[in-house]
CSV table of N, CA and C in Angstrom, one decimal:
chain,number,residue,atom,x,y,z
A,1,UNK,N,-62.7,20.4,131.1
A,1,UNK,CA,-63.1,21.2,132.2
A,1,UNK,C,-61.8,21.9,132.8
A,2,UNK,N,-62.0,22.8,133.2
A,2,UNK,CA,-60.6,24.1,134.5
A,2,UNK,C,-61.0,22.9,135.3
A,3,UNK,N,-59.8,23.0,136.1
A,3,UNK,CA,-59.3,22.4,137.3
A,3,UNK,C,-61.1,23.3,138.5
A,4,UNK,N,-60.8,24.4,138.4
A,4,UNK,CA,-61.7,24.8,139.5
A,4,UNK,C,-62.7,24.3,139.3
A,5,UNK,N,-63.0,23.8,137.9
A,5,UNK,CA,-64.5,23.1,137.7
A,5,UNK,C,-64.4,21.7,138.5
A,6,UNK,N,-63.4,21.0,138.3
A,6,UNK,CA,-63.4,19.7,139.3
A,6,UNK,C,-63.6,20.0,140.7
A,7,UNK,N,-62.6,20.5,141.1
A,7,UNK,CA,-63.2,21.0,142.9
A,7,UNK,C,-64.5,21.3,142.7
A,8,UNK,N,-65.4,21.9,141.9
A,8,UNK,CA,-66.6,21.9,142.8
A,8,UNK,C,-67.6,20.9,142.3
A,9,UNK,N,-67.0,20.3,141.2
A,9,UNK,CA,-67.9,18.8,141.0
A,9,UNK,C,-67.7,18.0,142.1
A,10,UNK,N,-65.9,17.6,142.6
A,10,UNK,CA,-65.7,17.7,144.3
A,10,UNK,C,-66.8,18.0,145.6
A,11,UNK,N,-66.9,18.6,145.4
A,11,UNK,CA,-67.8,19.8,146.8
A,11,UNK,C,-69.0,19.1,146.5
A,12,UNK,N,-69.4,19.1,145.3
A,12,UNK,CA,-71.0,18.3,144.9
A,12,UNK,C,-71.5,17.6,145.3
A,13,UNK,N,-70.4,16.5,144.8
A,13,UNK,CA,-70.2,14.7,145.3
A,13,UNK,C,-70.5,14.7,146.9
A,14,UNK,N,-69.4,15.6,147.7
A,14,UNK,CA,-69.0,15.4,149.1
A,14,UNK,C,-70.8,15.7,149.5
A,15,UNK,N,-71.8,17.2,149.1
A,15,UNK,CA,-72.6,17.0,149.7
A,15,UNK,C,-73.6,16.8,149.1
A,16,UNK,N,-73.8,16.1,148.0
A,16,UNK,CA,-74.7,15.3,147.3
A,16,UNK,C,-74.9,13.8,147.3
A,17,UNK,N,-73.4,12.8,147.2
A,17,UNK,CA,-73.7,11.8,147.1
A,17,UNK,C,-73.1,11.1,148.5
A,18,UNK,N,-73.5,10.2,148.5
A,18,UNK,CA,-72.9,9.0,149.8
A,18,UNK,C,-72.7,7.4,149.1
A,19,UNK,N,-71.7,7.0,150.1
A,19,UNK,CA,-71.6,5.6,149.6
A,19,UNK,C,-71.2,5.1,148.2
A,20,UNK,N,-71.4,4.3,147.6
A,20,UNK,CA,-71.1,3.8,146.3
A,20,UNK,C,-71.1,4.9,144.9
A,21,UNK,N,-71.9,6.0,145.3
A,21,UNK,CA,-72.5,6.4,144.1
A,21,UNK,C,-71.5,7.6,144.2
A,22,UNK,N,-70.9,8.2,145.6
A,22,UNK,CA,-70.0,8.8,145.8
A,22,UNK,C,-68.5,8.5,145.2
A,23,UNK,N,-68.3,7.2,145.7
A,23,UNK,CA,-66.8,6.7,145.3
A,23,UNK,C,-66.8,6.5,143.4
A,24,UNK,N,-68.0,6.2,143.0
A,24,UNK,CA,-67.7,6.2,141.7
A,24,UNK,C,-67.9,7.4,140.7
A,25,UNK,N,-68.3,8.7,141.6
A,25,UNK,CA,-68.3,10.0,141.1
A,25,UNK,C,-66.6,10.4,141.2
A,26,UNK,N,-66.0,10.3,142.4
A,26,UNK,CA,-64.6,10.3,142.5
A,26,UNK,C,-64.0,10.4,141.3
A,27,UNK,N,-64.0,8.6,141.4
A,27,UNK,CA,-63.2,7.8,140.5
A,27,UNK,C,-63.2,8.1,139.0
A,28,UNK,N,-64.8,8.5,138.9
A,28,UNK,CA,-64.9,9.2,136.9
A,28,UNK,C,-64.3,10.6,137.1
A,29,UNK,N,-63.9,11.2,138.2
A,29,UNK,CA,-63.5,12.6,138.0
A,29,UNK,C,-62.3,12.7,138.1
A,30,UNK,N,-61.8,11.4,138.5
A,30,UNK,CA,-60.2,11.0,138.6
A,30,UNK,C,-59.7,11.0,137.4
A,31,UNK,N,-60.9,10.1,136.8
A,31,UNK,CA,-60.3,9.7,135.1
A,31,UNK,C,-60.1,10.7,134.4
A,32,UNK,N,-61.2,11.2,134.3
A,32,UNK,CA,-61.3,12.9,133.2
A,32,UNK,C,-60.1,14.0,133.5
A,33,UNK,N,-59.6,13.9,135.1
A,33,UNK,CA,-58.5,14.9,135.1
A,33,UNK,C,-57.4,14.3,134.6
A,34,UNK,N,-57.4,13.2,134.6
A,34,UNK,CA,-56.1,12.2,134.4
A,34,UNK,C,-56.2,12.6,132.8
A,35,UNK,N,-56.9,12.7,132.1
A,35,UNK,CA,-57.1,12.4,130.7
A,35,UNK,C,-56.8,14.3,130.2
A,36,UNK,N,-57.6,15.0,131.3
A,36,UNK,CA,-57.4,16.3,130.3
A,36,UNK,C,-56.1,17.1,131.1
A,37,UNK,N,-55.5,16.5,132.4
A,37,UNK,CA,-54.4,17.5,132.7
A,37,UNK,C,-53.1,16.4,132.3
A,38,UNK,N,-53.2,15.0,132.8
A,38,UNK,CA,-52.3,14.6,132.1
A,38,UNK,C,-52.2,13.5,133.3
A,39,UNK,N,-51.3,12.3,133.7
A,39,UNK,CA,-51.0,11.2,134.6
A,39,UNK,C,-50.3,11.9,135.7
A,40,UNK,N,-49.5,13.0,135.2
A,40,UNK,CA,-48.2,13.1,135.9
A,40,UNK,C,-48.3,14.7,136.3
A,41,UNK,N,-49.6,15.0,136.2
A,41,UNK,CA,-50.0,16.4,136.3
A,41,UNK,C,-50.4,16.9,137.7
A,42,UNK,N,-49.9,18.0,138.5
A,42,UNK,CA,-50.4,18.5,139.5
A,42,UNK,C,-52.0,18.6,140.1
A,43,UNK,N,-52.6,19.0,138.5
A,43,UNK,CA,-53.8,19.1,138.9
A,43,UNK,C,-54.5,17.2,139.3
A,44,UNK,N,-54.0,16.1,138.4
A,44,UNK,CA,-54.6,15.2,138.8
A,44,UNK,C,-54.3,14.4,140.2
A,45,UNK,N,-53.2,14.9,140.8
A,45,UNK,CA,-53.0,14.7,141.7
A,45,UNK,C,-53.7,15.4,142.7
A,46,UNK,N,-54.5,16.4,142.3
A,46,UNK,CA,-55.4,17.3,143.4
A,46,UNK,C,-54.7,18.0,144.3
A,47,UNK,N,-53.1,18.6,144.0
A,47,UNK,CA,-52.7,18.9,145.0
A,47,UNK,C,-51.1,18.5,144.6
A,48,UNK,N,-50.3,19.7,144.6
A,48,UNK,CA,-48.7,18.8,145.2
A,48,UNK,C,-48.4,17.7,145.9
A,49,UNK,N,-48.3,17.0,145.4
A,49,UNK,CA,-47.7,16.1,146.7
A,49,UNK,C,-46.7,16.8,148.0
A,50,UNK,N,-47.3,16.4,148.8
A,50,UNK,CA,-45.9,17.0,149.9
A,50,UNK,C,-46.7,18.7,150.2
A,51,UNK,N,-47.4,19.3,149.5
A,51,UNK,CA,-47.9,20.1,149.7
A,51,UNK,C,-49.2,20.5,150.5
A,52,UNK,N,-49.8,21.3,151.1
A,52,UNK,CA,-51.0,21.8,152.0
A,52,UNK,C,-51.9,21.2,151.2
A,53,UNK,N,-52.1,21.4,150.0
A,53,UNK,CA,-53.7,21.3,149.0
A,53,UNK,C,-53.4,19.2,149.3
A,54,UNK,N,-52.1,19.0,148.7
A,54,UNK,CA,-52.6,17.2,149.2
A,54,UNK,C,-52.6,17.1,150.2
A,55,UNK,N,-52.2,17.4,151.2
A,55,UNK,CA,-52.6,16.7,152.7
A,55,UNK,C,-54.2,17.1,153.2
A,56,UNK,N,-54.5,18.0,152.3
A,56,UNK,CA,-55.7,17.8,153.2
A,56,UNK,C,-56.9,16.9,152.0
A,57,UNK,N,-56.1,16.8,150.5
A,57,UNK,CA,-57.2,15.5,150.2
A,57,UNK,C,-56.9,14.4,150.8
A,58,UNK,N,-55.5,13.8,151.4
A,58,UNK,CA,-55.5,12.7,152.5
A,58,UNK,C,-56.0,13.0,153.9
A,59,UNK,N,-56.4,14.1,153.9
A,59,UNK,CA,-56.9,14.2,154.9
A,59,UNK,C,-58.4,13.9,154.8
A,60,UNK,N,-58.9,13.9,153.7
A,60,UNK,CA,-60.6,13.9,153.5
A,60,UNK,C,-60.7,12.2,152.9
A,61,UNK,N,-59.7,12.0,152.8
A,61,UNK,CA,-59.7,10.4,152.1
A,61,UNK,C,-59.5,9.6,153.8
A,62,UNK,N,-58.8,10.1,154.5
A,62,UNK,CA,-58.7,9.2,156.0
A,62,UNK,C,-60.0,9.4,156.6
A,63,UNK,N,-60.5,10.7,156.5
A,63,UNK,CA,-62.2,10.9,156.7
A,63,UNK,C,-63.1,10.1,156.5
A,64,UNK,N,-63.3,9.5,154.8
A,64,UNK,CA,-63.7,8.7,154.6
A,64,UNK,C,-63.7,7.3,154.6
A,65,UNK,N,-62.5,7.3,155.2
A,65,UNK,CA,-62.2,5.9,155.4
A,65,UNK,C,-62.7,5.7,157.0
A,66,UNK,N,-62.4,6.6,157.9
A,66,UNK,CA,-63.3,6.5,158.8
A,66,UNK,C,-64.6,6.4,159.4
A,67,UNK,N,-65.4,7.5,158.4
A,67,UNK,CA,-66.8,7.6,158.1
A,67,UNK,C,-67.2,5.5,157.9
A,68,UNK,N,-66.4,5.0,157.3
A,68,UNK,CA,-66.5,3.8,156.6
A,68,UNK,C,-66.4,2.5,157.1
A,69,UNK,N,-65.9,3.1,158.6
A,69,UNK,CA,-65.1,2.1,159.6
A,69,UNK,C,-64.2,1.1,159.3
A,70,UNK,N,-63.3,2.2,158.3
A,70,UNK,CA,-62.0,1.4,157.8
A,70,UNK,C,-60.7,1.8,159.1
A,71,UNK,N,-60.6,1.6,160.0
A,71,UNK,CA,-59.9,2.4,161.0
A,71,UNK,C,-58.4,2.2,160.5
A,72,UNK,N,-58.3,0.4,160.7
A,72,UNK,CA,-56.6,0.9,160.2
A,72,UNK,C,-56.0,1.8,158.9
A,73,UNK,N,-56.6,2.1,158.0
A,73,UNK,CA,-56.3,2.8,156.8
A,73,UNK,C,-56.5,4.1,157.3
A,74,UNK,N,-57.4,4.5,157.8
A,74,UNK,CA,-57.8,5.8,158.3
A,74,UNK,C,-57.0,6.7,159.6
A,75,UNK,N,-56.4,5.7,160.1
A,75,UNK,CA,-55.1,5.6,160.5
A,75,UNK,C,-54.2,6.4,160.1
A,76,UNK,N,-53.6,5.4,159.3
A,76,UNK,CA,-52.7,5.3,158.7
A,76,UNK,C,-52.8,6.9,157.2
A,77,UNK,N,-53.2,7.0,157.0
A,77,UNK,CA,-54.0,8.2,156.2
A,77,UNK,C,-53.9,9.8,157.0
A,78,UNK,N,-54.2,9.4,158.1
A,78,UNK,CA,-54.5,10.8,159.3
A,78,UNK,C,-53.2,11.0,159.9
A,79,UNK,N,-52.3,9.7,159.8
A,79,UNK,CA,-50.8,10.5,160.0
A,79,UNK,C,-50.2,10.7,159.0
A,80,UNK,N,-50.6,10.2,157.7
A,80,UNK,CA,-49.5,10.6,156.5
A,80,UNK,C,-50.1,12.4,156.3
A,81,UNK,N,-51.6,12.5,156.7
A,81,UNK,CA,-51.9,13.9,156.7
A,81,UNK,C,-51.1,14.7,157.4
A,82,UNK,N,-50.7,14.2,158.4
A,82,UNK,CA,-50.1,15.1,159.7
A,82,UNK,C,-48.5,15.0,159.2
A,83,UNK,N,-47.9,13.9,158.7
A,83,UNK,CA,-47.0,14.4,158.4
A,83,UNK,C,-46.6,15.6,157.1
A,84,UNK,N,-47.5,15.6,155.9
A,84,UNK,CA,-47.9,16.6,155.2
A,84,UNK,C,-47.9,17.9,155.7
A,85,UNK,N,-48.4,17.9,156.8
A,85,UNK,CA,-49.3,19.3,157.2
A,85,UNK,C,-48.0,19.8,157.6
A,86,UNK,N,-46.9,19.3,158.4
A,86,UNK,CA,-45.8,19.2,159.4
A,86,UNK,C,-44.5,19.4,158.1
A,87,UNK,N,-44.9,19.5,157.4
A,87,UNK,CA,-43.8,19.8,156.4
A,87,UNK,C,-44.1,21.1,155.6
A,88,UNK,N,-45.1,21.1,155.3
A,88,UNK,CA,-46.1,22.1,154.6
A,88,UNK,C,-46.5,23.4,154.7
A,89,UNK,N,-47.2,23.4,156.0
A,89,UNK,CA,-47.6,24.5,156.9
A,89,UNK,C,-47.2,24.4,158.5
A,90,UNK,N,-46.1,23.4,159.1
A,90,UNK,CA,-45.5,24.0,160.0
A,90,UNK,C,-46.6,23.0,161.2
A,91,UNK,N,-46.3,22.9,162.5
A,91,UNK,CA,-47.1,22.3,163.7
A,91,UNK,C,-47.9,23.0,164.5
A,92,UNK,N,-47.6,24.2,163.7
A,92,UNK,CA,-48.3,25.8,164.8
A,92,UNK,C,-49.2,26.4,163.5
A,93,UNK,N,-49.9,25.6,162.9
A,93,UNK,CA,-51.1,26.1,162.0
A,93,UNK,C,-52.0,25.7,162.0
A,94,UNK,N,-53.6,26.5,162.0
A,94,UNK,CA,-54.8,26.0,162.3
A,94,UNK,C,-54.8,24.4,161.4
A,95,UNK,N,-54.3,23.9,160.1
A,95,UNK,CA,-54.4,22.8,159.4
A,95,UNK,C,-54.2,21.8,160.3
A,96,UNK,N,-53.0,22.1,160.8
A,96,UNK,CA,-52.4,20.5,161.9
A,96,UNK,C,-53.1,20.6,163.1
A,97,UNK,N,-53.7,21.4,163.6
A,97,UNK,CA,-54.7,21.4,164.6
A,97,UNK,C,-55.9,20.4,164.3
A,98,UNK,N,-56.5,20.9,163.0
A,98,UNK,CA,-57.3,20.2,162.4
A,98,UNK,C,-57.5,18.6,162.3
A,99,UNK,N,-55.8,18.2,161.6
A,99,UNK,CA,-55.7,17.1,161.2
A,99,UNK,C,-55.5,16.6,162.6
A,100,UNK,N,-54.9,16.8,163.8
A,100,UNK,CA,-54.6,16.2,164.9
A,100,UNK,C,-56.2,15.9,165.6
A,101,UNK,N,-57.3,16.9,165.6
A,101,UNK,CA,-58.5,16.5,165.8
A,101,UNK,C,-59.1,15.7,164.9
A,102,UNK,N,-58.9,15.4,163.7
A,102,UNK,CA,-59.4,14.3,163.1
A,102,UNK,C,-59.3,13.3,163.6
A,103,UNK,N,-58.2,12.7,164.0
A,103,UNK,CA,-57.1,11.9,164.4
A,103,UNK,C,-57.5,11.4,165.5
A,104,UNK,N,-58.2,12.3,166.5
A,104,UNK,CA,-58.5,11.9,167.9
A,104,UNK,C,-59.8,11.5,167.6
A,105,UNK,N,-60.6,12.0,167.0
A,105,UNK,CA,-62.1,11.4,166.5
A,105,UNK,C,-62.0,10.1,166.2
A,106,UNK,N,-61.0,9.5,165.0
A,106,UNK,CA,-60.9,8.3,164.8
A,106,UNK,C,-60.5,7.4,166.4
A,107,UNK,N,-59.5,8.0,167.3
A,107,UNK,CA,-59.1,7.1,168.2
A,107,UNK,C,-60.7,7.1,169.2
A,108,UNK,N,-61.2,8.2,169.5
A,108,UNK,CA,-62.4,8.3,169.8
A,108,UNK,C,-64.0,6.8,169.3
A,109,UNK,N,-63.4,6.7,168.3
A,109,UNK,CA,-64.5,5.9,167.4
A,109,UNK,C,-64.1,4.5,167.7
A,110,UNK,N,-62.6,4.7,168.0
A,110,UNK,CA,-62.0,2.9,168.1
A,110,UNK,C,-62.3,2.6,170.0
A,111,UNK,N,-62.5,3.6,170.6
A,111,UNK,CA,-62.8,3.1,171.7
A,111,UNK,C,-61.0,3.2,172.6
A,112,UNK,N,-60.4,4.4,172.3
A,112,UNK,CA,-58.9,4.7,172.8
A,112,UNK,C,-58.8,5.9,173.1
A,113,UNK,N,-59.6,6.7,174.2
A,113,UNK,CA,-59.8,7.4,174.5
A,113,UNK,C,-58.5,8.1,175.8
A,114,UNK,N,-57.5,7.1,176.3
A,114,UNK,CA,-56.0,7.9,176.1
A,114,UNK,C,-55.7,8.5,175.1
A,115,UNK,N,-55.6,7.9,174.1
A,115,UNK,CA,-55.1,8.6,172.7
A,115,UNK,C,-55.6,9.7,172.2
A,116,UNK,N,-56.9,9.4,172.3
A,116,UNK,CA,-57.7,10.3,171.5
A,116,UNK,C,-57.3,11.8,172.9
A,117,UNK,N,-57.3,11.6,174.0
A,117,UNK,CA,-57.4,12.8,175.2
A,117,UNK,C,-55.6,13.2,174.9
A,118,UNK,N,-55.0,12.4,174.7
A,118,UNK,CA,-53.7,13.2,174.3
A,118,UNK,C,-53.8,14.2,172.8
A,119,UNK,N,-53.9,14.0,172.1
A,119,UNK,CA,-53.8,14.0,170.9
A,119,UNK,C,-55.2,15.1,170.4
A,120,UNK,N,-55.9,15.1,171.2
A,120,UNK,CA,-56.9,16.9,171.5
A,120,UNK,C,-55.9,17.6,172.1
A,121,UNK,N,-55.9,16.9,173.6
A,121,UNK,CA,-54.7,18.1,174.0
A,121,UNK,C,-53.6,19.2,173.3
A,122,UNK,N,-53.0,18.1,172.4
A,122,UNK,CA,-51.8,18.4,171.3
A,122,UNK,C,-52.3,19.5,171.0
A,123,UNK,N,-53.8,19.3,169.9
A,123,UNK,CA,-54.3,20.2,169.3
A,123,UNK,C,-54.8,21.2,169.8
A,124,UNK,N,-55.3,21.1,170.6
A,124,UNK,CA,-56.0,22.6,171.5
A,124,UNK,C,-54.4,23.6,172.1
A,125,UNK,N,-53.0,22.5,172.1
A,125,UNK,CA,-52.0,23.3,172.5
A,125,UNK,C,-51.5,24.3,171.0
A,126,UNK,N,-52.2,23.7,170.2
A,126,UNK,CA,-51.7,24.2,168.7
A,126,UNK,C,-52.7,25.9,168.8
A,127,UNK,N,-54.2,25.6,169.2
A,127,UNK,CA,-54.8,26.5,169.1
A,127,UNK,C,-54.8,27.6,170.3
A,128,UNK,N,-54.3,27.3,171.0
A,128,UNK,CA,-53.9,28.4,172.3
A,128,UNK,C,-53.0,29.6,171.5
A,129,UNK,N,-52.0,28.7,170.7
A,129,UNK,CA,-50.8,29.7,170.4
A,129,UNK,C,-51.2,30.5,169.1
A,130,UNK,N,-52.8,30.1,168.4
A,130,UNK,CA,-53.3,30.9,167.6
A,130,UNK,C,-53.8,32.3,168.3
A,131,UNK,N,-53.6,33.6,168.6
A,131,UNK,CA,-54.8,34.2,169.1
A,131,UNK,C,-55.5,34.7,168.0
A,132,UNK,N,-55.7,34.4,166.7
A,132,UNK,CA,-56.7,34.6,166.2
A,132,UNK,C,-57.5,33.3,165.6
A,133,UNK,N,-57.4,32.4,166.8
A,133,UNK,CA,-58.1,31.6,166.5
A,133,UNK,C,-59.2,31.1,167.5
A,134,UNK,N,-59.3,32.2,168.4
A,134,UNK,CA,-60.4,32.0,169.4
A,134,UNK,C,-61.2,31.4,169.7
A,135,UNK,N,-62.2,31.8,168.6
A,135,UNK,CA,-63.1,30.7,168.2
A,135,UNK,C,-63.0,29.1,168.4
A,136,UNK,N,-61.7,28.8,167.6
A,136,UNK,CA,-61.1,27.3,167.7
A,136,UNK,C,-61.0,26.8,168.4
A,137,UNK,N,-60.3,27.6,169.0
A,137,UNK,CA,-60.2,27.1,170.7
A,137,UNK,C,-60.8,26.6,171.6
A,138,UNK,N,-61.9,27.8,171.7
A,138,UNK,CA,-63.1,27.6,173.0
A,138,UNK,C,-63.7,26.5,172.4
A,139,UNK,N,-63.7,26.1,171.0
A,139,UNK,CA,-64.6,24.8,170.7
A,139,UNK,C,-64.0,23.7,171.2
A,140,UNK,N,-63.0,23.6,170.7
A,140,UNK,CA,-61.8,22.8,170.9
A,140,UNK,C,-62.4,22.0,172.4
């Protein structure tokens, strides 16, 4: 398979399968890229490390760990995103916006609603300084 074929067997999974049958769609798509790009290959990694394209699969992997009510991993996951993003694409880009609203959702979910009201804030200060992110904003 091309690499673009994986991402959307990717996209598939995300809105086709749930739960168990999801994780082990992953995991055989893990293998196959492992086997046709290589162990040590960019593509099986889904992304540079250190780069935009991985942080936002750690960013969809803290998702799911949240979805899952894994919080400390999901955690732990939603800042390695944010530090990704913060290397990557900078603290003033719609991504780290994003990933900082993830982040407040999870604190949202644990019942830490200081955290989570700072940590919107952050983000909505990210989306102010977009003006072409209007939209974002006002949702925000």
């Amino acid at each position: 398979m091309e690499f673009s074929d994986y991402i959307r067997a990717i996209d598939r999974a995300y809105s086709e399968l749930r739960g168990e049958e999801q994780e082990a769609r992953f995991l055989a798509l893990g293998e196959d890229c492992r086997r046709d790009f290589g162990e040590g290959s960019g593509e099986y990694a889904l992304g540079r490390t250190g780069g935009g394209d991985y942080a936002t699969v750690v960013n969809n992997l803290a998702g799911a760990l949240r979805l899952r009510k894994r919080f400390e991993e999901s955690e732990r996951e939603f800042l390695r995103c944010l530090d990704l993003y913060r290397v990557s694409v900078g603290e003033k880009h719609i991504l780290y916006a994003g990933g900082l609203n993830n982040l407040g959702l999870l604190y949202l979910d644990r019942g830490e609603t200081e955290k989570a009201a700072g940590v919107f804030a952050q983000a909505a200060g990210v989306l102010a300084g977009l003006p072409d992110k209007r939209y974002e904003y006002a949702a925000s």
